[in-house]
PDB file of C-alpha atoms and ligand atoms in Angstrom:
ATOM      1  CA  UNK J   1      45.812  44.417  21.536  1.00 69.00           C
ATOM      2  CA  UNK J   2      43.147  42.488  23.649  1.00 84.00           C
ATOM      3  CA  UNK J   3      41.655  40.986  20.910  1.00 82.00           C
ATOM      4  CA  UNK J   4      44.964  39.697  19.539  1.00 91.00           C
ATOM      5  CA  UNK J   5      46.035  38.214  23.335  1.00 91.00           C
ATOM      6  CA  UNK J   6      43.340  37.766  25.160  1.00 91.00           C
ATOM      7  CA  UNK J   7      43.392  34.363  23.872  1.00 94.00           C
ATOM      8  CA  UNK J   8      46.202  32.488  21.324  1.00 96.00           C
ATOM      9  CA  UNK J   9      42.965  31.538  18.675  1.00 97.00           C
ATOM     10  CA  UNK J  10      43.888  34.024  16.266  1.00 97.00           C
ATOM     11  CA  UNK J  11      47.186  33.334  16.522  1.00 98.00           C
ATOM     12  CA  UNK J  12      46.469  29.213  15.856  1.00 98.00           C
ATOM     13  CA  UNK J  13      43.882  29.933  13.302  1.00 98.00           C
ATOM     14  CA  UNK J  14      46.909  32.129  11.144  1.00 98.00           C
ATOM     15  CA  UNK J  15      49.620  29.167  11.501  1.00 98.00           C
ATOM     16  CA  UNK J  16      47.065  26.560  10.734  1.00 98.00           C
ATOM     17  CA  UNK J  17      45.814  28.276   7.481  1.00 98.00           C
ATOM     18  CA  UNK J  18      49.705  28.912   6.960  1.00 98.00           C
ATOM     19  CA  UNK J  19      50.194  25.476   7.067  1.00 98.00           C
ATOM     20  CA  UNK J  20      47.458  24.552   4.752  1.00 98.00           C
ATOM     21  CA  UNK J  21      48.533  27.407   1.980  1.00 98.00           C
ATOM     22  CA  UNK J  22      52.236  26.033   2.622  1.00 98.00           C
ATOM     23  CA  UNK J  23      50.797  22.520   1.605  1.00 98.00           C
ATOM     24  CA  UNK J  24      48.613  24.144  -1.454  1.00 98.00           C
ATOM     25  CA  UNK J  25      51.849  25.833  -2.689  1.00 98.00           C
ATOM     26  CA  UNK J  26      54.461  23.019  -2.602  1.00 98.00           C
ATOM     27  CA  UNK J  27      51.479  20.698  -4.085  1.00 97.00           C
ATOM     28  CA  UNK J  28      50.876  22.705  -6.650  1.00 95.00           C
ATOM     29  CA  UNK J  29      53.545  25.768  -7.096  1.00 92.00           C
ATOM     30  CA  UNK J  30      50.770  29.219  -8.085  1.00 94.00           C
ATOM     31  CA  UNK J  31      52.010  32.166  -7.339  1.00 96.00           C
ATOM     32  CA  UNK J  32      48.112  34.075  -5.788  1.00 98.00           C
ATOM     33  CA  UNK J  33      48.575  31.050  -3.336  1.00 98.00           C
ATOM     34  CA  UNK J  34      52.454  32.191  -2.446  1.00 98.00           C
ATOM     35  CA  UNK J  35      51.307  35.374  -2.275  1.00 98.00           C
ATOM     36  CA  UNK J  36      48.292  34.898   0.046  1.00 98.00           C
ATOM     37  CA  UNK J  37      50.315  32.452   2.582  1.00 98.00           C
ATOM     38  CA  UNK J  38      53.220  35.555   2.299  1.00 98.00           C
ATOM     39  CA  UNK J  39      49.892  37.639   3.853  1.00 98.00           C
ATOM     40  CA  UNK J  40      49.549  34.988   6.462  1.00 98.00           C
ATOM     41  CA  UNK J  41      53.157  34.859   7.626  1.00 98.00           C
ATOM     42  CA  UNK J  42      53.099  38.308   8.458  1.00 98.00           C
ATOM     43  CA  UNK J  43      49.430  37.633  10.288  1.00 98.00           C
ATOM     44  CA  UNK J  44      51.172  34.964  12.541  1.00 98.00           C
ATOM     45  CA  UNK J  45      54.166  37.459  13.289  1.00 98.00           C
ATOM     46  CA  UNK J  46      52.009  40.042  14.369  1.00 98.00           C
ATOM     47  CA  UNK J  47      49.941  37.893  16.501  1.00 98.00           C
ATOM     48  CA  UNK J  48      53.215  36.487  17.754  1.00 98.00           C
ATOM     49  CA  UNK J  49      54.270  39.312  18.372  1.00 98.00           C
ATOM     50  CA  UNK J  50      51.437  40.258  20.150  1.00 98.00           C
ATOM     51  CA  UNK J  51      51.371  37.819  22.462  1.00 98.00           C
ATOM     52  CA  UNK J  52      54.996  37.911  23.175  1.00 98.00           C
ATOM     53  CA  UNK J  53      54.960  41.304  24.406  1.00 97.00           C
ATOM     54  CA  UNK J  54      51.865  40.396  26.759  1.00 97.00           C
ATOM     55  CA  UNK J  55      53.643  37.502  28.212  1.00 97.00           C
ATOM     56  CA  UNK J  56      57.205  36.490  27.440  1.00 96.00           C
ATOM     57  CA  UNK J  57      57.454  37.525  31.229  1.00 97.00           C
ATOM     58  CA  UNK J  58      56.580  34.609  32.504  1.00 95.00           C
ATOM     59  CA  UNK J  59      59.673  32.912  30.866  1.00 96.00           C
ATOM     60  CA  UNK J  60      61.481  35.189  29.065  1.00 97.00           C
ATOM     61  CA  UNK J  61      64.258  32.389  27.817  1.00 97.00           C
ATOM     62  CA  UNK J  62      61.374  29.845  26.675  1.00 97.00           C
ATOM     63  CA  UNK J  63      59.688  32.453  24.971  1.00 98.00           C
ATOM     64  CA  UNK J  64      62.534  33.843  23.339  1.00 98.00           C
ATOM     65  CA  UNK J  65      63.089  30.301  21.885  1.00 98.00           C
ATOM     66  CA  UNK J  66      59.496  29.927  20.876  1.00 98.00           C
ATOM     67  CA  UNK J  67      59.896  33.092  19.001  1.00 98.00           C
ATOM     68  CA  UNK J  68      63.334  32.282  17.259  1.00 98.00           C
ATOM     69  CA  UNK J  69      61.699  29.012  16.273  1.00 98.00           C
ATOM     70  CA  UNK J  70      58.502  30.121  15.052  1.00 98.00           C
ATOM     71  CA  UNK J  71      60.559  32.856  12.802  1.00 98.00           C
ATOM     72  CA  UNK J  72      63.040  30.322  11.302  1.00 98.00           C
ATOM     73  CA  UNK J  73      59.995  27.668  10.490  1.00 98.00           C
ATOM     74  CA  UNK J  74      58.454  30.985   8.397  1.00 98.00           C
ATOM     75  CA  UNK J  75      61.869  31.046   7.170  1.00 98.00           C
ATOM     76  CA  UNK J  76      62.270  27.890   5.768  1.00 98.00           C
ATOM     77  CA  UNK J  77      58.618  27.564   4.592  1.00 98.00           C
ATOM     78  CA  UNK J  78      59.326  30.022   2.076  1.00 98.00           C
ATOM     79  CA  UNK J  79      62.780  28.782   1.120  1.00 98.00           C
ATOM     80  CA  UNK J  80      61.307  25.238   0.464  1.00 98.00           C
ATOM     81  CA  UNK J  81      58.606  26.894  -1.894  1.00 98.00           C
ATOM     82  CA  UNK J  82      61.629  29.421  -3.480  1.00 97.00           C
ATOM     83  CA  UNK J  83      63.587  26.404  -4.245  1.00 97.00           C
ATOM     84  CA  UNK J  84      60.918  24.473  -5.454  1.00 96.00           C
ATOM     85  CA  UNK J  85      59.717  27.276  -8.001  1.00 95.00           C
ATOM     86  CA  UNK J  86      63.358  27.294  -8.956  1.00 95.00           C
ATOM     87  CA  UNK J  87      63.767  23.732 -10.170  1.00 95.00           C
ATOM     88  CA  UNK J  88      66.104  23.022  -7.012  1.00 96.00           C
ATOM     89  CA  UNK J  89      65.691  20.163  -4.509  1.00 95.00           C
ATOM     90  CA  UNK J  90      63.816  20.983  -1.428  1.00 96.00           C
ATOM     91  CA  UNK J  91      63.986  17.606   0.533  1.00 92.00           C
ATOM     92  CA  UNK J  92      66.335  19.049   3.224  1.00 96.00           C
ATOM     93  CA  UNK J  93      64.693  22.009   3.683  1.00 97.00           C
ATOM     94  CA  UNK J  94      61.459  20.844   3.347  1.00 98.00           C
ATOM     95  CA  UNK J  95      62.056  17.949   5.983  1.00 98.00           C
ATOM     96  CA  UNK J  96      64.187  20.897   8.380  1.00 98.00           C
ATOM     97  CA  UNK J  97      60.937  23.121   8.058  1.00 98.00           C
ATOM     98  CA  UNK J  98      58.513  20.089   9.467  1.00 98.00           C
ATOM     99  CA  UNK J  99      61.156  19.338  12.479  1.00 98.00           C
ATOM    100  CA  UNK J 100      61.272  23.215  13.177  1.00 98.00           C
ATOM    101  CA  UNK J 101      57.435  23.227  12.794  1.00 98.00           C
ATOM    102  CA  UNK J 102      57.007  20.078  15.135  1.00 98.00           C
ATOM    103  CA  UNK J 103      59.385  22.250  17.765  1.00 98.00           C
ATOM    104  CA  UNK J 104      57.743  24.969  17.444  1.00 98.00           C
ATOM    105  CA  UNK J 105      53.954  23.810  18.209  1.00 98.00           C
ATOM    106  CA  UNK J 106      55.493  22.122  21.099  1.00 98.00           C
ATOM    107  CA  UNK J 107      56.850  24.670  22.593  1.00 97.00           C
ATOM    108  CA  UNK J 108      53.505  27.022  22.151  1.00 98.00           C
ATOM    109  CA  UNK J 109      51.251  24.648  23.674  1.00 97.00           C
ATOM    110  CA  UNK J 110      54.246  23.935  26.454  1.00 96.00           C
ATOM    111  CA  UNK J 111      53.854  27.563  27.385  1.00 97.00           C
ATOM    112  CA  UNK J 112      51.286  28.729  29.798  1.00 95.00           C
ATOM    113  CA  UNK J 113      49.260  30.450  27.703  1.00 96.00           C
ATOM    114  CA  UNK J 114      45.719  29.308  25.630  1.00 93.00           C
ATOM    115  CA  UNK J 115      45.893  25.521  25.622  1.00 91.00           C
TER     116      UNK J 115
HETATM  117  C1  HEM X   1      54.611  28.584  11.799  1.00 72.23           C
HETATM  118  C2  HEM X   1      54.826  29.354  12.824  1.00 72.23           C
HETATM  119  C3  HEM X   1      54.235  29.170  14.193  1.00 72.23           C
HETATM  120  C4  HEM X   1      53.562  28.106  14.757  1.00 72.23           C
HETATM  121  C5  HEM X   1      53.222  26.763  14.137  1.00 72.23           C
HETATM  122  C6  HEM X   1      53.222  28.492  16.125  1.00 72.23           C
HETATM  123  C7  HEM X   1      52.535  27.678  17.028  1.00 72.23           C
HETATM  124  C8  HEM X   1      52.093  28.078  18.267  1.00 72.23           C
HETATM  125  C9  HEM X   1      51.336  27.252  19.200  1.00 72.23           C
HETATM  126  C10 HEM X   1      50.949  25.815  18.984  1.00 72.23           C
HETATM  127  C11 HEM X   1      51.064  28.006  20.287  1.00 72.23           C
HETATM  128  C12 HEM X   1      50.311  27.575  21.535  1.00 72.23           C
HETATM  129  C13 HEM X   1      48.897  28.104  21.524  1.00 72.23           C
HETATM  130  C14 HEM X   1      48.178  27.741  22.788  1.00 72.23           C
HETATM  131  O1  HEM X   1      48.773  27.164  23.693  1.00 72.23           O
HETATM  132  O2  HEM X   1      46.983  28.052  22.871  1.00 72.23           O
HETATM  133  C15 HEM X   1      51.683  29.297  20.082  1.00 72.23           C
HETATM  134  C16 HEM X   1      51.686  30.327  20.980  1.00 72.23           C
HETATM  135  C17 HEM X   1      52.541  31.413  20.914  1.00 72.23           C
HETATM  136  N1  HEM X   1      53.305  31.776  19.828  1.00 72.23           N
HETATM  137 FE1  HEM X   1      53.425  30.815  18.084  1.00 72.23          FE
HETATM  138  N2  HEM X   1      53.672  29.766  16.353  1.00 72.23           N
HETATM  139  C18 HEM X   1      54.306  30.216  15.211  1.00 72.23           C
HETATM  140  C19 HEM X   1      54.936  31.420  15.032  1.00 72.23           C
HETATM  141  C20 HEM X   1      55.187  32.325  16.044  1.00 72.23           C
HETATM  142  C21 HEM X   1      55.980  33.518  15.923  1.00 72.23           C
HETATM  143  C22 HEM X   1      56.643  33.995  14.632  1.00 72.23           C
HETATM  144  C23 HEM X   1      55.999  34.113  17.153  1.00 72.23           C
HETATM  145  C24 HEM X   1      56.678  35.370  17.621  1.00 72.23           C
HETATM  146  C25 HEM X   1      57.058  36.338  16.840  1.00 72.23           C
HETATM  147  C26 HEM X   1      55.207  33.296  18.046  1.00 72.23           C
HETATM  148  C27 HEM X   1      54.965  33.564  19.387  1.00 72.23           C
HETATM  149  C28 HEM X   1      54.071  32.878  20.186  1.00 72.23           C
HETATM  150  C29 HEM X   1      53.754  33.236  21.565  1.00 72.23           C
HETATM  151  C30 HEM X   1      54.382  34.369  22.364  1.00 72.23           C
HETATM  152  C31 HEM X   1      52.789  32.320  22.012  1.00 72.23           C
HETATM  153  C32 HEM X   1      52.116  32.261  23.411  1.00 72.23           C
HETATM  154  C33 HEM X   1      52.777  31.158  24.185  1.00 72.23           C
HETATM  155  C34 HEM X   1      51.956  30.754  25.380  1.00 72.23           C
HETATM  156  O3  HEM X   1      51.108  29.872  25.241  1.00 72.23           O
HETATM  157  O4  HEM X   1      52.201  31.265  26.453  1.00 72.23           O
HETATM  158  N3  HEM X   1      54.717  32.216  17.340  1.00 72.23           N
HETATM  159  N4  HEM X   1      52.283  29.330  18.839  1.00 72.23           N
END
């Protein structure tokens, strides 16, 4: 567990490779890519998790949020690519999934934790 909260880099290096395998896979739609970037939303849960656990103490309500909101952008990362592999139109969930993201990120470096 120290390893994974000691500090939040393994938790920033999962969403940021997240967010680059997201781009990959809405770019261009392969299915080892959606399956990879699955991989990494469950590394960014855990790690989440992790640090949740450790610290959600501090401010159990903010944290709670930061949780909810990091679950639901996951969420609607993969229902933007679903749709997209389906033929289906993905600009409202694709632009819901950036504000979520945006929300997210700014609530994890608003928290007391890393940077
Ligand atoms: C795409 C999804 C996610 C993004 C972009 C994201 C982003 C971030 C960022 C920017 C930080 C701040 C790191 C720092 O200050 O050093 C952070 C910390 C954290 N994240 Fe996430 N996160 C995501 C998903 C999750 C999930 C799913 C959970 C919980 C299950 C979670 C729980 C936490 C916790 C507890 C922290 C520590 C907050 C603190 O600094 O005190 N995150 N995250």
């Amino acid at each position: 567990m120290v390893l994974l909260t000691n500090t939040t880099h393994i938790h920033i290096t999962s969403w940021v490779i997240t967010i680059l395998l997201f781009l990959i896979a809405f770019g261009k739609p392969s299915k080892g890519v959606h399956m990879v970037l699955r991989l990494f939303y469950v590394l960014v849960f855990i790690t989440g998790i992790a640090l949740f656990i450790t610290y959600n103490g501090m401010n159990p309500a903010l944290y709670g949020i930061k949780m909810v909101a990091g679950i639901i952008t996951i969420g609607l990362m993969e229902v933007t690519l679903v749709r997209k592999k389906k033929g289906k139109g993905t600009g409202g969930i694709l632009i819901s999934a950036i504000v979520l993201l945006i929300i997210t990120i700014y609530l994890g470096f608003d928290l007391p934790v890393g940077f």
